PDB file of C-alpha atoms and ligand atoms in Angstrom:
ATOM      1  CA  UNK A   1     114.993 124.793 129.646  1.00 95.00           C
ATOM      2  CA  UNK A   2     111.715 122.978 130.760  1.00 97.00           C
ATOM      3  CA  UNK A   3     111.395 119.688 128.971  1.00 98.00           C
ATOM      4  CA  UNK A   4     107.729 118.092 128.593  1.00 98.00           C
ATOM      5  CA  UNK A   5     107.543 114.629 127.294  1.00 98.00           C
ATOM      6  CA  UNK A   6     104.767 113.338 125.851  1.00 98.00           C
ATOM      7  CA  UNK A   7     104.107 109.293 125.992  1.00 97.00           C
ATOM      8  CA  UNK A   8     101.950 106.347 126.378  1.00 95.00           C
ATOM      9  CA  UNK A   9     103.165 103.167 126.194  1.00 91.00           C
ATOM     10  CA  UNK A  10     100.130 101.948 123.572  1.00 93.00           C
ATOM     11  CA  UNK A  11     100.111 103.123 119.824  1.00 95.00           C
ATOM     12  CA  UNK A  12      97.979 105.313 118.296  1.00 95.00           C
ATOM     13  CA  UNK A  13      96.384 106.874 121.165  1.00 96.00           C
ATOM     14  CA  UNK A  14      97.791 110.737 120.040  1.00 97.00           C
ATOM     15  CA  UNK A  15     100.975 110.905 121.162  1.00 98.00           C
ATOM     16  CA  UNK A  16     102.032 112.575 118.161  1.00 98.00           C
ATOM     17  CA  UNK A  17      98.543 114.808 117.763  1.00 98.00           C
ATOM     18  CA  UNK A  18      98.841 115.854 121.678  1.00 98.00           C
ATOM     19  CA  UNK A  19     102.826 116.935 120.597  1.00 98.00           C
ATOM     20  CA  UNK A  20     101.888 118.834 117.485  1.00 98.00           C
ATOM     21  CA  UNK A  21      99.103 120.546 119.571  1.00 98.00           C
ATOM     22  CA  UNK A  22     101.628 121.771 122.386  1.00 98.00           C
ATOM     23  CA  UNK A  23     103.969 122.858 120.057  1.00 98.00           C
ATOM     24  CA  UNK A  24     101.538 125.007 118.071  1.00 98.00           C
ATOM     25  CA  UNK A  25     100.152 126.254 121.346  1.00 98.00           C
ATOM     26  CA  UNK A  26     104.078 127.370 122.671  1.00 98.00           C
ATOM     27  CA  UNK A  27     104.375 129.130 119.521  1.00 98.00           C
ATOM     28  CA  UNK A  28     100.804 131.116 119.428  1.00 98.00           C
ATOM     29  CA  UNK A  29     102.119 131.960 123.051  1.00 98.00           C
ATOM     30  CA  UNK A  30     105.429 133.366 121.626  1.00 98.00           C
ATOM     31  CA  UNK A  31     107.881 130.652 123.070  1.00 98.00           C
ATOM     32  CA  UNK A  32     110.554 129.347 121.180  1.00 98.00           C
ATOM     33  CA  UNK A  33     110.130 126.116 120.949  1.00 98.00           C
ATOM     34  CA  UNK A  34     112.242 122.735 120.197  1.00 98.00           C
ATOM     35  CA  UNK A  35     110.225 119.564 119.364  1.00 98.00           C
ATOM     36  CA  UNK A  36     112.451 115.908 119.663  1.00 98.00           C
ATOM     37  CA  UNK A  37     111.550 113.318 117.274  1.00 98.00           C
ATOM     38  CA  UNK A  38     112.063 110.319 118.918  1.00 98.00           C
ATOM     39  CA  UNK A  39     110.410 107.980 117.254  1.00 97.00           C
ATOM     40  CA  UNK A  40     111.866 105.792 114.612  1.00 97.00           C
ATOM     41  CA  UNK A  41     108.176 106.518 112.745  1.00 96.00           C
ATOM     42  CA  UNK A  42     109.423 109.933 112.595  1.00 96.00           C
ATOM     43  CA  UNK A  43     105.269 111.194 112.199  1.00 96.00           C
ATOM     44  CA  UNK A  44     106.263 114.767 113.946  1.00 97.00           C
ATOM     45  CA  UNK A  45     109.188 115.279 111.549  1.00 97.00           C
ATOM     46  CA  UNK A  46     107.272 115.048 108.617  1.00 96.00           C
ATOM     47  CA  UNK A  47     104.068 117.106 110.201  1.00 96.00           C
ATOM     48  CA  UNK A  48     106.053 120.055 111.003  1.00 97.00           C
ATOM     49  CA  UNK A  49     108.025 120.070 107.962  1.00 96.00           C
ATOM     50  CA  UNK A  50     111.190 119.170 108.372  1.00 94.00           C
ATOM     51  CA  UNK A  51     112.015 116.208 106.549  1.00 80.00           C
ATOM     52  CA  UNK A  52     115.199 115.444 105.115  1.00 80.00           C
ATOM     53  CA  UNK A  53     115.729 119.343 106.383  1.00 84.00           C
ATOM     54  CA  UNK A  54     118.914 118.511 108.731  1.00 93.00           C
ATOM     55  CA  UNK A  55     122.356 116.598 108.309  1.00 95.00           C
ATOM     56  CA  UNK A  56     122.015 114.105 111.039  1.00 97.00           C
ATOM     57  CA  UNK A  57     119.236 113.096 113.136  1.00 98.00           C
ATOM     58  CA  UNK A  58     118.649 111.809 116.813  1.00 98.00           C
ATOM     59  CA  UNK A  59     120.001 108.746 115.906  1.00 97.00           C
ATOM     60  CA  UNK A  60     123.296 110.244 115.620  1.00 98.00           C
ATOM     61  CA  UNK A  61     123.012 112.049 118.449  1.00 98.00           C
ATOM     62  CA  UNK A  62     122.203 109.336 120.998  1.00 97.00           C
ATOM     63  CA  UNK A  63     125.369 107.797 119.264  1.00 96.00           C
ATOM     64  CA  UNK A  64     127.199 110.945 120.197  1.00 97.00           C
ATOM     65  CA  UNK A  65     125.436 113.783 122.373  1.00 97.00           C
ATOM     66  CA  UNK A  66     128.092 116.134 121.310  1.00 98.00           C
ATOM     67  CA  UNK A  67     126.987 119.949 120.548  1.00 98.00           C
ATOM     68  CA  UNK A  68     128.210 119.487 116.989  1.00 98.00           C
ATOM     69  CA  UNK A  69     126.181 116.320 116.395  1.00 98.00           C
ATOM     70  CA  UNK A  70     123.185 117.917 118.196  1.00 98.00           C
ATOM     71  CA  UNK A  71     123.543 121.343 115.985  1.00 98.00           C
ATOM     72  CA  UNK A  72     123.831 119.232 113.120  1.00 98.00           C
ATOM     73  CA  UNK A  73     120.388 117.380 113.751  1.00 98.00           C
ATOM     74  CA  UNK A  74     118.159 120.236 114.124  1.00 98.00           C
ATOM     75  CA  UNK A  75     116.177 121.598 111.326  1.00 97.00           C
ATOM     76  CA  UNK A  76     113.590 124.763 111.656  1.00 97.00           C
ATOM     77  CA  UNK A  77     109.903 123.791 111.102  1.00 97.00           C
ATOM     78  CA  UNK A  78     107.966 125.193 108.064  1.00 96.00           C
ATOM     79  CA  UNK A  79     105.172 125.689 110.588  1.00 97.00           C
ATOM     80  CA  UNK A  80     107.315 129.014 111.770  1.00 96.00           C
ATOM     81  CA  UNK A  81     110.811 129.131 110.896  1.00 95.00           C
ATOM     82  CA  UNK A  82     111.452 131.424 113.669  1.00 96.00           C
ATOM     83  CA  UNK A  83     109.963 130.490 116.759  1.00 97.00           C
ATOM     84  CA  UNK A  84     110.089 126.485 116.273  1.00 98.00           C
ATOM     85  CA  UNK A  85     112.994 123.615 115.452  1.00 98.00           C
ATOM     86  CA  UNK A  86     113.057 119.588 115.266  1.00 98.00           C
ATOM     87  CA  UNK A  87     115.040 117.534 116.131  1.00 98.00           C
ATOM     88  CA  UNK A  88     114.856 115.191 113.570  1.00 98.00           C
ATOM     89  CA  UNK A  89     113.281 111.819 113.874  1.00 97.00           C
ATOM     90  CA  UNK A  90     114.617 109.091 111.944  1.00 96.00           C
ATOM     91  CA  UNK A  91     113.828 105.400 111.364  1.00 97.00           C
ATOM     92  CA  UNK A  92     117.870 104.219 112.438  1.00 97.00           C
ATOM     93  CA  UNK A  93     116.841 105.617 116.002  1.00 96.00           C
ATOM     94  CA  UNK A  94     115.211 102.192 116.146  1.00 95.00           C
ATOM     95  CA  UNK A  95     118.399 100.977 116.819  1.00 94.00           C
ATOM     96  CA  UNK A  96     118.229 102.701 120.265  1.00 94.00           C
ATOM     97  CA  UNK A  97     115.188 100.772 121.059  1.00 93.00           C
ATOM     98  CA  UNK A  98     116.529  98.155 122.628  1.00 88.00           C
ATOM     99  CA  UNK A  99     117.611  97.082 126.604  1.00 80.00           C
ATOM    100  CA  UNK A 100     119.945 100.124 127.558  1.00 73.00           C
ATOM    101  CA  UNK A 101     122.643 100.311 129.686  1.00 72.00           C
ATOM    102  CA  UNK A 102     121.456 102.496 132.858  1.00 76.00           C
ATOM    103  CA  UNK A 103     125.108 104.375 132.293  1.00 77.00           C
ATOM    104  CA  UNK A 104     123.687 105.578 128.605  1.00 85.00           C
ATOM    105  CA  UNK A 105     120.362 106.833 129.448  1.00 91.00           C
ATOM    106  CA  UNK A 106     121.395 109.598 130.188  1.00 94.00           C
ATOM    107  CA  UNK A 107     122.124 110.503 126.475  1.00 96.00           C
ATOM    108  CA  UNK A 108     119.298 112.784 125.423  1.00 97.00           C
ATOM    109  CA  UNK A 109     119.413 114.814 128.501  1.00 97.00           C
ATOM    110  CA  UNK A 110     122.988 115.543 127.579  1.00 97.00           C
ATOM    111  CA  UNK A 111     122.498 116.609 123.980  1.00 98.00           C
ATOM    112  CA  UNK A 112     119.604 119.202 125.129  1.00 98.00           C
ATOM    113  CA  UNK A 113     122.560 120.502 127.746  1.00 98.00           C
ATOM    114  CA  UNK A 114     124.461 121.776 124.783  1.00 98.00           C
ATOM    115  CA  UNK A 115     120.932 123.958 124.013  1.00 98.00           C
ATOM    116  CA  UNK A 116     120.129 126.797 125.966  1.00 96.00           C
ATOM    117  CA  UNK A 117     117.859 129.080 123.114  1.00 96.00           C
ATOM    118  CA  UNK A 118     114.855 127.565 124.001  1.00 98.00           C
ATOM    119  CA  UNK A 119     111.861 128.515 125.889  1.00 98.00           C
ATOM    120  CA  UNK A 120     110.474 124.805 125.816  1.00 98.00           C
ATOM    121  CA  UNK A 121     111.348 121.701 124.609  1.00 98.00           C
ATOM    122  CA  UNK A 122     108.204 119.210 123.697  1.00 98.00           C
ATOM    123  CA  UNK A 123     109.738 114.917 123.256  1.00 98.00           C
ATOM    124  CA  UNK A 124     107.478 113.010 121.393  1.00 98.00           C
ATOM    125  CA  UNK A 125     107.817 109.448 122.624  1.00 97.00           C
ATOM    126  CA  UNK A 126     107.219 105.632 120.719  1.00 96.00           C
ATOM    127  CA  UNK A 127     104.583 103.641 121.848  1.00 95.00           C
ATOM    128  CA  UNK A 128     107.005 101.284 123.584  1.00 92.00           C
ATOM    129  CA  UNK A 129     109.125 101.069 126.705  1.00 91.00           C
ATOM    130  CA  UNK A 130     112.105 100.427 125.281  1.00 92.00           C
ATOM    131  CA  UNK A 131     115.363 102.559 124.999  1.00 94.00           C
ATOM    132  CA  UNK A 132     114.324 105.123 123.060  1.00 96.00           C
ATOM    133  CA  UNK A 133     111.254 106.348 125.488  1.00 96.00           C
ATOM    134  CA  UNK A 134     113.419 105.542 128.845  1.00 95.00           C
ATOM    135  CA  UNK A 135     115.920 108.148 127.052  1.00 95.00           C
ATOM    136  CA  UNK A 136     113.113 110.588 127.117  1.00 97.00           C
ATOM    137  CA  UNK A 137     111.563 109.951 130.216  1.00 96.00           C
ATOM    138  CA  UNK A 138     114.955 110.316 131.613  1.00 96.00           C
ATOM    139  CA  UNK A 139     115.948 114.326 129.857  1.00 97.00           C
ATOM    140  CA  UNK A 140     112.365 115.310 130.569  1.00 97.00           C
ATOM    141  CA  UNK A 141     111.249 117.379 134.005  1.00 97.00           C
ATOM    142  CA  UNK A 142     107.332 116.557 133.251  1.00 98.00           C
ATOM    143  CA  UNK A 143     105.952 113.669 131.109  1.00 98.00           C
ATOM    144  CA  UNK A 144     102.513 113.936 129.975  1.00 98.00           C
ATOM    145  CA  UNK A 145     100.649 110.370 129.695  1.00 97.00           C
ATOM    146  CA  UNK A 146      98.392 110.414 126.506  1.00 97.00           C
ATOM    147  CA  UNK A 147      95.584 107.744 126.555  1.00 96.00           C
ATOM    148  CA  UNK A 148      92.012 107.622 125.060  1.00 94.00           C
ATOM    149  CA  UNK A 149      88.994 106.143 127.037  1.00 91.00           C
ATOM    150  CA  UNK A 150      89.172 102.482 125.763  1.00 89.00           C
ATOM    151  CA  UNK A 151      90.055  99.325 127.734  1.00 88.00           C
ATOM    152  CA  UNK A 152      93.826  98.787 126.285  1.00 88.00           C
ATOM    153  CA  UNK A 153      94.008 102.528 126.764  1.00 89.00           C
ATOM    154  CA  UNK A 154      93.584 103.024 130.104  1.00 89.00           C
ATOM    155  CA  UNK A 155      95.823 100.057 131.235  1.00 91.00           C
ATOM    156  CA  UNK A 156      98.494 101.246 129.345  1.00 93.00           C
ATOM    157  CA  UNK A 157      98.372 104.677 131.021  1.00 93.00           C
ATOM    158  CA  UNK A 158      98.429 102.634 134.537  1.00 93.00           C
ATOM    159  CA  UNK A 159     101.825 101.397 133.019  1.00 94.00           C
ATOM    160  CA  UNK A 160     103.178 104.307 131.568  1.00 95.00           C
ATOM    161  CA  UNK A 161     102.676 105.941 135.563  1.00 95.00           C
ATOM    162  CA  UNK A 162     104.687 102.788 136.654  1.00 95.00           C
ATOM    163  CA  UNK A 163     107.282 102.856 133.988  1.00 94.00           C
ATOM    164  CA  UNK A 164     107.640 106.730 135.016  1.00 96.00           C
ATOM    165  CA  UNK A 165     107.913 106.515 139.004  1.00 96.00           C
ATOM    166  CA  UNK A 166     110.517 103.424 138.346  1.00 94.00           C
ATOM    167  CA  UNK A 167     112.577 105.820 136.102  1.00 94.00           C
ATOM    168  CA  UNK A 168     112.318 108.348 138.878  1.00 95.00           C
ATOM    169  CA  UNK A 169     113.521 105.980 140.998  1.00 94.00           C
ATOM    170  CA  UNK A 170     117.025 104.832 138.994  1.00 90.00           C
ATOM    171  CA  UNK A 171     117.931 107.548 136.392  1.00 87.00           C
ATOM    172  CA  UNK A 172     115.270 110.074 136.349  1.00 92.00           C
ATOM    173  CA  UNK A 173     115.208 111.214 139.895  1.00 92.00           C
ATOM    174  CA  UNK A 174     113.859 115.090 139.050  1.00 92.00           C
ATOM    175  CA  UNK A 175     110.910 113.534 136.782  1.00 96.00           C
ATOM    176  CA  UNK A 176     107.634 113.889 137.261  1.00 96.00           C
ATOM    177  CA  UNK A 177     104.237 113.040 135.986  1.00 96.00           C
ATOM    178  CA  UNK A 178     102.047 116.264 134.472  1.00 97.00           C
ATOM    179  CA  UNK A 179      98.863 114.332 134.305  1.00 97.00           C
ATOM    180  CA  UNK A 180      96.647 112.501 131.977  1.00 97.00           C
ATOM    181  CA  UNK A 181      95.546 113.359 128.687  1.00 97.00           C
ATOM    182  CA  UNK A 182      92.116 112.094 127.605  1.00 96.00           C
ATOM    183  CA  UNK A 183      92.159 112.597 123.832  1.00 97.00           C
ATOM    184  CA  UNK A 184      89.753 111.370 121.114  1.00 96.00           C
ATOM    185  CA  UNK A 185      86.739 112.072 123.405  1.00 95.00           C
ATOM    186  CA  UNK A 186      83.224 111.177 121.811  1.00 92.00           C
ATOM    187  CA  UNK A 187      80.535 113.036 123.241  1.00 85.00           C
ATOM    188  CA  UNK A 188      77.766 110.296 123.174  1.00 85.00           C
ATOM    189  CA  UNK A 189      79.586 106.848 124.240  1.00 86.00           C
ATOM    190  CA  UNK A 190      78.345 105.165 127.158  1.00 90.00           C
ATOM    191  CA  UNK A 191      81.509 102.368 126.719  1.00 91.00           C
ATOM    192  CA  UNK A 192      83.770 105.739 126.420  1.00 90.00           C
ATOM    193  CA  UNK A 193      82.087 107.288 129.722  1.00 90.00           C
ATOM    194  CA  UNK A 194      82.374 104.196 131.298  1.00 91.00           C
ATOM    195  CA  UNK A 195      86.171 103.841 130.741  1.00 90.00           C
ATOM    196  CA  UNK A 196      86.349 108.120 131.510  1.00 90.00           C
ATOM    197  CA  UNK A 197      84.688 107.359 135.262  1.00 91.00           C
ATOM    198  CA  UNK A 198      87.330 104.457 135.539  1.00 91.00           C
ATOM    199  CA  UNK A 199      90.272 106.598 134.869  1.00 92.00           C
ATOM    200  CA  UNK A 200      88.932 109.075 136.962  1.00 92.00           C
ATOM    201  CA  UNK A 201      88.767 106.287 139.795  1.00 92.00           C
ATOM    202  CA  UNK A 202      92.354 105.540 139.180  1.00 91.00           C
ATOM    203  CA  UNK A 203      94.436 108.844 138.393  1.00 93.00           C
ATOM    204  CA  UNK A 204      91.851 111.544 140.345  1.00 93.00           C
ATOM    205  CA  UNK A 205      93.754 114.655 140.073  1.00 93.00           C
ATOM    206  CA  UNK A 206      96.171 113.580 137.591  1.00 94.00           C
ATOM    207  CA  UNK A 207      93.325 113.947 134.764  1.00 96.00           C
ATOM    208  CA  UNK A 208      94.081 116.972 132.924  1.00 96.00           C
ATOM    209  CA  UNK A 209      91.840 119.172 131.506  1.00 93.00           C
ATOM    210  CA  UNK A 210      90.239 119.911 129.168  1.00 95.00           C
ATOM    211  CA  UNK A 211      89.974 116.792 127.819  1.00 95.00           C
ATOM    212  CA  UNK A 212      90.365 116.580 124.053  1.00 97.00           C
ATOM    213  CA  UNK A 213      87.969 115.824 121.298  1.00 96.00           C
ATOM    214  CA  UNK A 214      88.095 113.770 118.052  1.00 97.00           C
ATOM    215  CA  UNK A 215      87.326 116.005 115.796  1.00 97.00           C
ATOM    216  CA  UNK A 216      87.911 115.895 111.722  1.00 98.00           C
ATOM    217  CA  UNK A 217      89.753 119.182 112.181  1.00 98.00           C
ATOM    218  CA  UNK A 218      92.711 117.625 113.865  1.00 98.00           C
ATOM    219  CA  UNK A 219      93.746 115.158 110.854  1.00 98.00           C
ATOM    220  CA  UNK A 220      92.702 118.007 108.360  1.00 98.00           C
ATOM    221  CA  UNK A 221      95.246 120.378 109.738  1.00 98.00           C
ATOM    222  CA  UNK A 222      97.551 117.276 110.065  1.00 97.00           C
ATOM    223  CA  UNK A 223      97.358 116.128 106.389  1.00 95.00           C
ATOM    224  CA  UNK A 224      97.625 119.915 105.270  1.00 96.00           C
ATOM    225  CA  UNK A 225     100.763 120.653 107.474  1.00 95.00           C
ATOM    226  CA  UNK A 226      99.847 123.254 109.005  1.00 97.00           C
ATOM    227  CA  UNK A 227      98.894 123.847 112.973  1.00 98.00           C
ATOM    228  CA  UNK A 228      95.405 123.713 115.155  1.00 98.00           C
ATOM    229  CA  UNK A 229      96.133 127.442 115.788  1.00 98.00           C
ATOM    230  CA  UNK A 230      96.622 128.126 112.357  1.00 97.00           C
ATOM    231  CA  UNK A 231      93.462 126.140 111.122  1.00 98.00           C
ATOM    232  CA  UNK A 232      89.837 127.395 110.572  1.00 98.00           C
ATOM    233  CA  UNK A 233      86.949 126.712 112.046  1.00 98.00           C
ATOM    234  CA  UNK A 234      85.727 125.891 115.001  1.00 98.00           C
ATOM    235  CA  UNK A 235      86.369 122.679 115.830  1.00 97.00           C
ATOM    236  CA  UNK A 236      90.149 123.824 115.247  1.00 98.00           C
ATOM    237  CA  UNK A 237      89.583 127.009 117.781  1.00 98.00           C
ATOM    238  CA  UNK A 238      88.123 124.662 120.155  1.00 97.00           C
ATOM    239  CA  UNK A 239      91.134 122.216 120.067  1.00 98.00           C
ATOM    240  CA  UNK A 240      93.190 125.462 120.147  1.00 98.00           C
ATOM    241  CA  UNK A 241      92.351 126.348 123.126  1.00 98.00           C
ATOM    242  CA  UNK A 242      92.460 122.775 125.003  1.00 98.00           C
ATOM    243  CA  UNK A 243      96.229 122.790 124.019  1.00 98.00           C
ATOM    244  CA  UNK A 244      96.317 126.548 125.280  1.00 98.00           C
ATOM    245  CA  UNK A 245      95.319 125.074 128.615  1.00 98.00           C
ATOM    246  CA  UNK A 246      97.348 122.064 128.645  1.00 98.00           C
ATOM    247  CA  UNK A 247     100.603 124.113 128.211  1.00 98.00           C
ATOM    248  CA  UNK A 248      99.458 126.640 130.555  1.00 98.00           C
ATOM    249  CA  UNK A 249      99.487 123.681 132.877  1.00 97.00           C
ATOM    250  CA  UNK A 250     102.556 122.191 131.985  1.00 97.00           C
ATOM    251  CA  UNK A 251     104.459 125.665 131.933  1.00 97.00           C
ATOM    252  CA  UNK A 252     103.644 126.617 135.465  1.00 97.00           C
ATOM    253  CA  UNK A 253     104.013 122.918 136.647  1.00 95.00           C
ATOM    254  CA  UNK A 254     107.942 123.046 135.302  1.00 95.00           C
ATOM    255  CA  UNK A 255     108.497 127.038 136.472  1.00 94.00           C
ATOM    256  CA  UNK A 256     107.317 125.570 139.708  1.00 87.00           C
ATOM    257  CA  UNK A 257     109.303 122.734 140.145  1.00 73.00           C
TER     258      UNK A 257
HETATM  259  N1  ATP B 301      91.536 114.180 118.959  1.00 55.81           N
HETATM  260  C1  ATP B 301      91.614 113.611 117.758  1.00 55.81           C
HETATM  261  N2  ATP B 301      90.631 113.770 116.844  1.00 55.81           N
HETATM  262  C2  ATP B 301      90.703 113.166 115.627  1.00 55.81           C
HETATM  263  N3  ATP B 301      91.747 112.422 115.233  1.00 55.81           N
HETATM  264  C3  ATP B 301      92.754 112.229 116.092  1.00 55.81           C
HETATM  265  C4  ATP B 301      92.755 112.809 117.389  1.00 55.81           C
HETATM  266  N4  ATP B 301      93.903 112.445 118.016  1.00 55.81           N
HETATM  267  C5  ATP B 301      94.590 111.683 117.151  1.00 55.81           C
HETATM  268  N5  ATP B 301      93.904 111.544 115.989  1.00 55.81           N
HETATM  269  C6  ATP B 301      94.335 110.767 114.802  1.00 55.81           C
HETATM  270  O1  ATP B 301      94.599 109.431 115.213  1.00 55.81           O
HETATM  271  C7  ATP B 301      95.729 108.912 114.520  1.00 55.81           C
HETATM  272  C8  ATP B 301      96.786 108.474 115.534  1.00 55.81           C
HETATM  273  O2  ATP B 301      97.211 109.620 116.249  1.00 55.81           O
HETATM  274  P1  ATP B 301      98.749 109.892 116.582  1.00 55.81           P
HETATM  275  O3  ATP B 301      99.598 109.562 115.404  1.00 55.81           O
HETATM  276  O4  ATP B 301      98.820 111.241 117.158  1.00 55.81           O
HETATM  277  O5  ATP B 301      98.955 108.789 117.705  1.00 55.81           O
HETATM  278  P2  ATP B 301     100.335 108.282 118.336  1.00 55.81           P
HETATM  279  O6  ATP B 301     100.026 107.882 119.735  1.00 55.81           O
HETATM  280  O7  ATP B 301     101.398 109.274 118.135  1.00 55.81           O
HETATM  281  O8  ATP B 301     100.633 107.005 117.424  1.00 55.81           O
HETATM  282  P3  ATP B 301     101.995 106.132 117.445  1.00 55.81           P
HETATM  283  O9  ATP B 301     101.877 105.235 118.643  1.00 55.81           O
HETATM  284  O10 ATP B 301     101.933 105.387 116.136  1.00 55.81           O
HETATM  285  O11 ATP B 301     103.137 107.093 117.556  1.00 55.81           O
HETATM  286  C9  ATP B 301      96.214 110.027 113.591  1.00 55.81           C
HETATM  287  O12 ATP B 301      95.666 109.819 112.314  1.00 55.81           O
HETATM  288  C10 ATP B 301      95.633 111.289 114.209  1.00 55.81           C
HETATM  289  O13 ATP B 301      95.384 112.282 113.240  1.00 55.81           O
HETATM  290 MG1   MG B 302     103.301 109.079 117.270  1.00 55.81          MG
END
């Protein structure tokens, strides 16, 4: 099963929004699709539905990676019962946070071993580099660096490419970076195109695009539940089809590797 993660080392930049937007791409492309939850804020959980929908949650499974534990963590989405499943998020995974031993990092990548019914599996990550995001970076093939065109922004996403080629180096040694994702792009800023030419200075190729708007439509769908792809209008078809292209990308980049 290809596994994209999806991180940034700085908060609020759209890790979450980038997540929900590949997942509701995967399943408007007919792949059955498993999102992790693996942060303690447990924001994807409650935008695809799932809530309170499973016995355990990945907190229990990075206590245990057994196929029992991991079956019992998974709940179906109410975006499409069919074609996509969480794994829950929870706010005791914070207790994962913390320095882990190089021996345990391995934890996540075990649990999605016991999986094989998937076409895709999407991590969302926390805004740290702690234990929980090293335990994604490590069970991922791709990871997807999220950042918006602002100062604090773009030197986290200089980190977050560190943090990922010294995880490749210890306990990671098949991941890879996918690229950058610009997100909350305002058309007319000149600080915004400013900080755009800088990370095009620094990551060149890397940049991935489209790159993605701010647009009301993204929150709307958001605070309604529901997915970009499911959403009217055309600020929502236009978003649509950025994540169309960025899991185009992604999908050929993991059948690939
Ligand atoms: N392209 C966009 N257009 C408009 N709003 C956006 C866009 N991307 C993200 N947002 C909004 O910005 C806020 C933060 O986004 P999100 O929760 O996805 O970030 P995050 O990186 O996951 O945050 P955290 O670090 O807390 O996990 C949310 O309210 C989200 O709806
Ligand atoms: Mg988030």
């Amino acid at each position: 099963m290809p596994v994209l993660g999806v991180c940034s080392l700085k908060g609020g930049v759209g890790k979450t929004s980038i997540t929900l937007g590949l997942a509701s791409a995967a399943v408007a492309a007919g792949l059955r699709t498993l999102v992790v939850d693996l942060d303690p804020q447990a924001d994807t959980t409650l935008a695809l539905g799932a809530t309170g929908a499973a016995a355990q949650d990945v907190a229990a499974v990075l206590d245990n990676p057994a196929d029992y534990v991991v079956k019992s963590a998974l709940a179906v989405s109410s975006w499409d019962p069919d074609m996509l499943d969480v794994l829950m998020g929870s706010a005791d995974s914070a207790r994962h946070d913390g320095p882990t031993y190089e021996h345990r990092l391995g934890r996540l990548a075990t649990a999605l071993d016991t999986l094989d019914e998937y076409d895709l599996v999407i991590i969302d990550c926390p805004p740290s580099l702690g234990g929980l995001t090293r335990q994604g970076l490590t069970a991922c093939d791709r990871a997807l660096v999220v950042t918006e065109p602002g100062l604090f922004s773009v030197t986290a996403a200089a980190r977050a490419f560190k943090a990922i080629d010294d995880l490749r180096r210890s306990s990671a040694p098949h991941l890879q970076p996918l690229g950058v994702v610009i997100n909350r792009v305002r058309a007319r800023s000149s600080e915004q195109a400013y900080r755009q030419a800088e990370l095009e200075g620094m990551f060149g190729p890397l940049i991935l695009s489209p790159m993605i708007p701010e647009r009301a439509a993204m929150q709307q769908a958001q605070g309604a539940g529901r997915s970009i792809h499911d959403w009217p209008g055309a600020s929502a078809a236009e978003l649509a089809q950025a994540f169309d292209s960025i899991l185009a990308r992604g999908m050929r980049a993991m059948s690939e590797a």
